[in-house]
XYZ file of C-alpha atoms in Angstrom:
367
model
C 84.366 52.650 187.711
C 87.487 53.315 189.764
C 88.501 55.858 192.395
C 86.475 58.584 194.077
C 86.882 60.962 191.146
C 85.551 59.069 188.114
C 81.842 58.929 187.526
C 79.660 57.641 184.699
C 76.473 59.297 183.562
C 73.745 56.928 182.355
C 72.387 57.541 178.868
C 68.782 58.428 178.106
C 67.097 58.502 174.723
C 66.165 62.074 173.696
C 65.256 63.578 170.324
C 67.768 64.580 167.646
C 69.341 68.028 167.247
C 69.248 69.930 163.952
C 72.087 68.868 161.665
C 73.659 72.318 161.577
C 75.426 71.583 164.870
C 77.806 69.177 163.161
C 79.998 71.932 161.797
C 79.429 74.588 164.396
C 82.801 74.790 166.142
C 83.853 78.394 166.342
C 87.591 78.021 167.012
C 89.908 75.607 165.268
C 92.761 74.062 167.207
C 94.737 76.957 168.660
C 98.304 77.184 167.353
C 101.037 79.605 168.279
C 102.867 79.965 164.973
C 102.607 83.740 165.310
C 103.707 83.770 168.948
C 106.400 86.364 169.558
C 106.924 85.915 173.302
C 105.763 84.176 176.431
C 103.738 85.852 179.166
C 102.583 84.748 182.588
C 98.886 84.695 183.356
C 99.589 87.304 186.066
C 101.137 89.711 183.545
C 98.369 89.018 181.028
C 95.708 90.034 183.547
C 97.722 93.062 184.669
C 98.235 94.288 181.111
C 94.546 93.828 180.281
C 93.512 95.901 183.305
C 96.097 98.573 182.515
C 95.027 98.936 178.890
C 91.313 99.017 179.649
C 91.809 101.613 182.395
C 93.898 103.691 179.998
C 91.305 103.419 177.228
C 88.220 104.154 179.373
C 88.292 106.533 182.367
C 85.083 104.920 183.675
C 86.988 101.708 184.511
C 88.248 101.462 188.083
C 89.514 98.709 190.390
C 88.362 98.137 193.955
C 89.148 95.510 196.571
C 91.332 94.492 199.474
C 95.034 95.344 199.043
C 94.688 96.207 195.338
C 96.490 99.538 195.755
C 99.298 100.079 198.248
C 100.122 96.358 198.419
C 99.751 96.067 194.590
C 97.303 93.181 194.884
C 97.391 90.029 196.986
C 98.668 88.199 193.868
C 100.175 91.314 192.229
C 97.553 91.427 189.483
C 97.125 95.163 190.088
C 100.858 95.884 190.299
C 101.723 99.426 189.211
C 98.145 100.575 188.709
C 97.934 102.786 191.811
C 100.993 104.771 190.772
C 99.635 105.188 187.255
C 95.967 105.914 187.938
C 95.833 107.148 191.513
C 93.707 106.233 194.566
C 90.418 107.379 193.003
C 90.637 104.597 190.402
C 92.568 101.955 192.362
C 90.697 101.814 195.645
C 91.853 99.894 198.712
C 88.909 98.767 200.818
C 88.335 97.433 204.330
C 87.778 93.701 204.737
C 84.079 93.930 203.916
C 83.148 92.206 200.672
C 79.443 92.947 201.101
C 80.256 96.638 201.468
C 82.607 97.245 198.569
C 80.703 94.914 196.225
C 77.515 96.862 196.906
C 79.338 100.137 196.251
C 80.648 98.692 192.992
C 77.199 97.617 191.830
C 75.821 101.085 192.645
C 78.650 102.670 190.646
C 77.808 100.418 187.697
C 74.172 101.549 187.906
C 75.458 105.076 187.271
C 77.549 104.191 184.224
C 80.967 103.432 185.692
C 82.746 100.140 184.976
C 84.018 98.696 188.261
C 86.374 95.722 188.466
C 85.855 94.175 191.891
C 88.679 91.947 193.118
C 88.050 89.210 195.669
C 91.201 87.980 197.384
C 89.676 84.555 196.778
C 86.270 83.753 195.344
C 85.440 81.964 198.558
C 85.100 85.457 200.064
C 82.483 86.309 197.434
C 80.102 84.352 199.663
C 79.976 87.515 201.776
C 78.830 89.463 198.710
C 76.685 86.907 196.899
C 73.472 88.871 197.541
C 74.850 91.878 195.650
C 76.305 89.722 192.862
C 73.062 87.855 192.201
C 70.207 90.033 193.462
C 71.664 93.498 192.875
C 73.804 92.909 189.764
C 72.539 89.867 187.841
C 68.799 90.590 188.018
C 68.629 94.380 187.661
C 68.608 94.604 183.874
C 65.666 92.198 183.658
C 63.743 93.643 186.586
C 64.117 97.187 185.218
C 62.912 96.159 181.741
C 66.330 96.990 180.327
C 66.550 100.444 181.870
C 69.448 99.586 184.191
C 72.694 98.224 182.780
C 75.237 96.772 185.207
C 78.693 96.711 183.532
C 80.718 95.219 186.397
C 83.388 92.513 186.649
C 83.878 90.342 189.732
C 87.303 88.703 189.512
C 89.790 86.754 191.632
C 91.246 83.286 192.209
C 88.811 80.374 192.181
C 89.041 76.686 193.038
C 91.664 74.716 194.921
C 95.078 76.216 195.634
C 97.380 74.169 197.896
C 96.952 73.516 201.589
C 94.381 76.210 202.245
C 91.608 74.000 203.627
C 87.960 73.424 202.819
C 86.744 77.016 203.227
C 89.246 78.377 200.687
C 89.241 75.673 198.008
C 85.814 75.740 196.376
C 85.108 76.095 192.658
C 82.294 78.567 192.013
C 81.808 77.873 188.301
C 78.621 75.866 188.802
C 77.360 78.169 191.594
C 77.424 81.326 189.510
C 76.852 79.483 186.238
C 73.346 78.621 187.468
C 72.257 82.272 187.733
C 70.464 84.056 184.841
C 71.823 87.529 184.184
C 75.455 86.649 184.906
C 78.187 85.789 182.451
C 80.808 83.434 183.895
C 84.287 83.116 182.374
C 87.194 80.828 183.320
C 90.479 81.431 181.448
C 93.290 78.903 181.126
C 96.195 80.433 179.208
C 97.663 83.941 179.136
C 95.885 84.614 175.859
C 92.595 83.521 177.438
C 93.194 85.685 180.489
C 94.050 88.787 178.490
C 91.361 88.439 175.826
C 88.535 87.399 178.116
C 89.233 90.021 180.806
C 89.172 92.747 178.177
C 85.871 91.383 176.854
C 84.466 91.207 180.394
C 85.358 94.827 181.194
C 83.807 96.038 177.926
C 80.640 93.969 178.369
C 77.423 95.766 179.394
C 76.407 92.972 181.787
C 77.847 91.646 185.066
C 80.654 89.136 184.551
C 82.086 86.680 187.073
C 85.721 86.115 186.098
C 87.174 82.972 187.672
C 90.966 82.838 187.690
C 93.213 80.153 189.183
C 95.845 81.002 191.772
C 98.140 78.171 190.665
C 98.135 79.464 187.074
C 99.177 83.046 187.892
C 102.891 82.268 187.620
C 102.666 79.954 184.612
C 103.962 81.236 181.272
C 102.246 80.580 177.954
C 103.116 81.526 174.369
C 101.147 84.583 173.314
C 100.583 85.758 169.759
C 101.264 89.208 168.369
C 97.523 89.543 167.773
C 96.800 88.986 171.466
C 99.288 91.681 172.475
C 97.397 94.353 170.541
C 95.437 96.722 172.778
C 92.271 96.144 170.760
C 92.388 92.371 171.243
C 89.547 90.541 172.967
C 88.009 87.079 172.843
C 84.296 86.441 172.301
C 82.286 85.545 175.376
C 80.413 82.260 175.073
C 82.796 80.526 172.662
C 84.955 77.523 173.466
C 88.396 76.826 171.963
C 89.614 73.518 170.622
C 93.088 73.333 172.151
C 93.912 70.002 170.531
C 92.077 68.259 167.724
C 91.310 64.555 167.898
C 89.019 61.882 166.506
C 88.512 59.228 169.197
C 87.195 61.070 172.264
C 86.219 64.582 173.360
C 87.567 65.960 176.645
C 85.989 69.157 177.976
C 87.733 71.187 180.684
C 88.200 74.723 181.959
C 90.791 76.712 183.895
C 93.643 74.619 185.336
C 92.034 71.364 184.230
C 92.676 72.256 180.573
C 96.379 71.750 181.216
C 95.684 68.397 182.839
C 93.518 67.377 179.888
C 96.284 68.322 177.430
C 98.834 66.283 179.406
C 96.440 63.340 179.412
C 95.971 63.701 175.656
C 99.736 63.477 175.150
C 99.896 60.268 177.181
C 96.916 58.805 175.332
C 98.409 59.666 171.932
C 101.339 57.355 172.712
C 98.815 54.549 173.131
C 97.027 55.302 169.867
C 94.073 57.261 171.277
C 93.419 60.633 169.629
C 91.767 62.996 172.121
C 90.134 66.293 171.241
C 90.530 68.808 174.103
C 87.984 71.610 174.407
C 88.834 74.619 176.571
C 85.380 75.841 177.595
C 86.556 79.414 178.416
C 82.951 80.410 179.112
C 80.783 78.623 181.674
C 77.759 80.825 181.086
C 76.899 81.087 178.259
C 78.127 77.559 177.550
C 79.189 76.762 173.973
C 76.840 73.822 173.508
C 77.133 73.798 169.687
C 80.929 73.389 169.844
C 80.688 70.589 172.415
C 78.002 68.701 170.516
C 79.804 69.105 167.193
C 82.937 67.573 168.702
C 81.031 64.674 170.276
C 79.300 63.986 166.979
C 82.774 63.601 165.473
C 84.468 61.572 168.217
C 81.401 59.700 169.562
C 82.767 59.743 173.125
C 82.903 62.312 175.930
C 84.843 62.836 179.164
C 84.182 66.021 181.183
C 86.750 67.359 183.667
C 86.336 69.918 186.458
C 87.609 70.597 189.978
C 84.177 71.305 191.413
C 81.752 69.071 193.245
C 79.996 66.388 191.134
C 76.380 67.136 192.021
C 74.848 69.865 189.810
C 78.281 70.528 188.313
C 79.391 72.000 184.995
C 80.086 68.490 183.732
C 76.556 67.445 184.645
C 75.178 70.273 182.509
C 77.411 69.243 179.607
C 76.271 65.629 179.970
C 72.632 66.707 179.872
C 73.224 68.798 176.750
C 74.957 65.964 174.894
C 72.396 63.345 175.947
C 69.552 65.631 174.891
C 71.090 66.737 171.601
C 73.537 64.050 170.428
C 72.570 60.838 172.244
C 72.489 58.671 169.136
C 76.096 59.631 168.298
C 77.487 58.227 171.551
C 79.375 54.941 171.334
C 80.042 54.746 175.088
C 78.623 56.084 178.346
C 79.799 59.578 179.248
C 82.414 59.848 181.995
C 82.636 62.739 184.463
C 85.872 63.560 186.280
C 85.225 65.895 189.215
C 86.454 66.807 192.654
C 85.453 64.470 195.440
C 82.045 64.999 197.034
C 83.605 66.109 200.328
C 84.910 69.361 201.831
C 88.525 69.799 200.727
C 90.950 68.016 203.097
C 93.929 69.971 204.440
C 96.493 67.148 204.420
C 98.463 67.148 201.161
C 98.018 63.433 200.459
C 94.236 63.633 200.946
C 94.016 66.893 199.013
C 95.564 65.188 196.001
C 92.936 62.444 196.193
C 90.158 65.036 196.342
C 90.995 66.870 193.102
C 91.266 65.392 189.592
C 94.689 64.241 188.418
C 96.053 63.534 184.932
C 95.907 59.792 185.548
C 92.176 60.034 186.369
C 91.549 61.546 182.944
C 93.675 58.905 181.222
C 91.786 56.066 182.933
C 88.398 57.581 182.099
C 89.311 57.994 178.433
C 90.508 54.402 178.256
C 87.214 53.267 179.742
C 85.082 55.120 177.202
C 87.345 53.801 174.422
C 86.967 50.266 175.829
C 90.721 50.017 176.313
C 90.589 49.299 180.025
C 88.474 47.303 182.459
C 89.411 49.542 185.423
């Protein structure tokens, strides 16, 4: 084991899973043969909001600087002019207040999209997200539906310190009643945000600030106004036969870069873009591991009780006898995020960490 990022999960013998999981992957490797243009993640999110607001007058956006300033990251650019201040609502700096108002509006049949300037500020509103939104459908015996989306940048940016660099995937992924999505590409962002807005349940939508300006190929299908992606289904971004790498959000790009490096050394890595943290696509993950017999999980969040830990538990419980090597977890360091750039780089996963972990599980390295 090397570095502060890599970690190995010990194996435990658990019973077999039904054989139907072997072929249960929902998405084949995503190709862009039908791509007609490139689009930034920022524009993908903006276009999804615009189209859903146009299609359904019950959809509205609320948050700090979403209107006059056009969004802290310009995700809501142009929406105030088009839809007016009753549907694009600038709020005071009071997340608890405007999140509570949004949940109450959802109780009455509206479809609010609540923007947090960063998900770290959702800590101010976590009572409404979990106790008011996530639990109401269950506690009302299905009488209260809460169709609300909580969205904004999540995870580490650059040089913003410990209080603004946390990944909330595992935090919100632990809560029954919530759906938690984490897009990577422009197609993910557009298709999943549309699905989230249309969904009858509360959805936590975790974007990445550093991806907003990145451009990705986008297919003609994804540009159609009716397009959406299914919640709870992972995508195989790259097929492989020697090792499975699971990742979400920005780490998918790192995993794909690592796979390219590994391919030059004769290691074929299958990269799974989780897309959905809750529900988690366990059948797709287990089917891939049963093919490759090895697993490396990648995430920016803390190691303890992380998304990777949940994936490890699922694979050990359901596909233990298929594993030819111990599982490796690549995570953020178990410390508050440092401010200094050199320490910050050490505290978040890097491409080389993934490469080393894959080589270890393939018994190609002693490091």
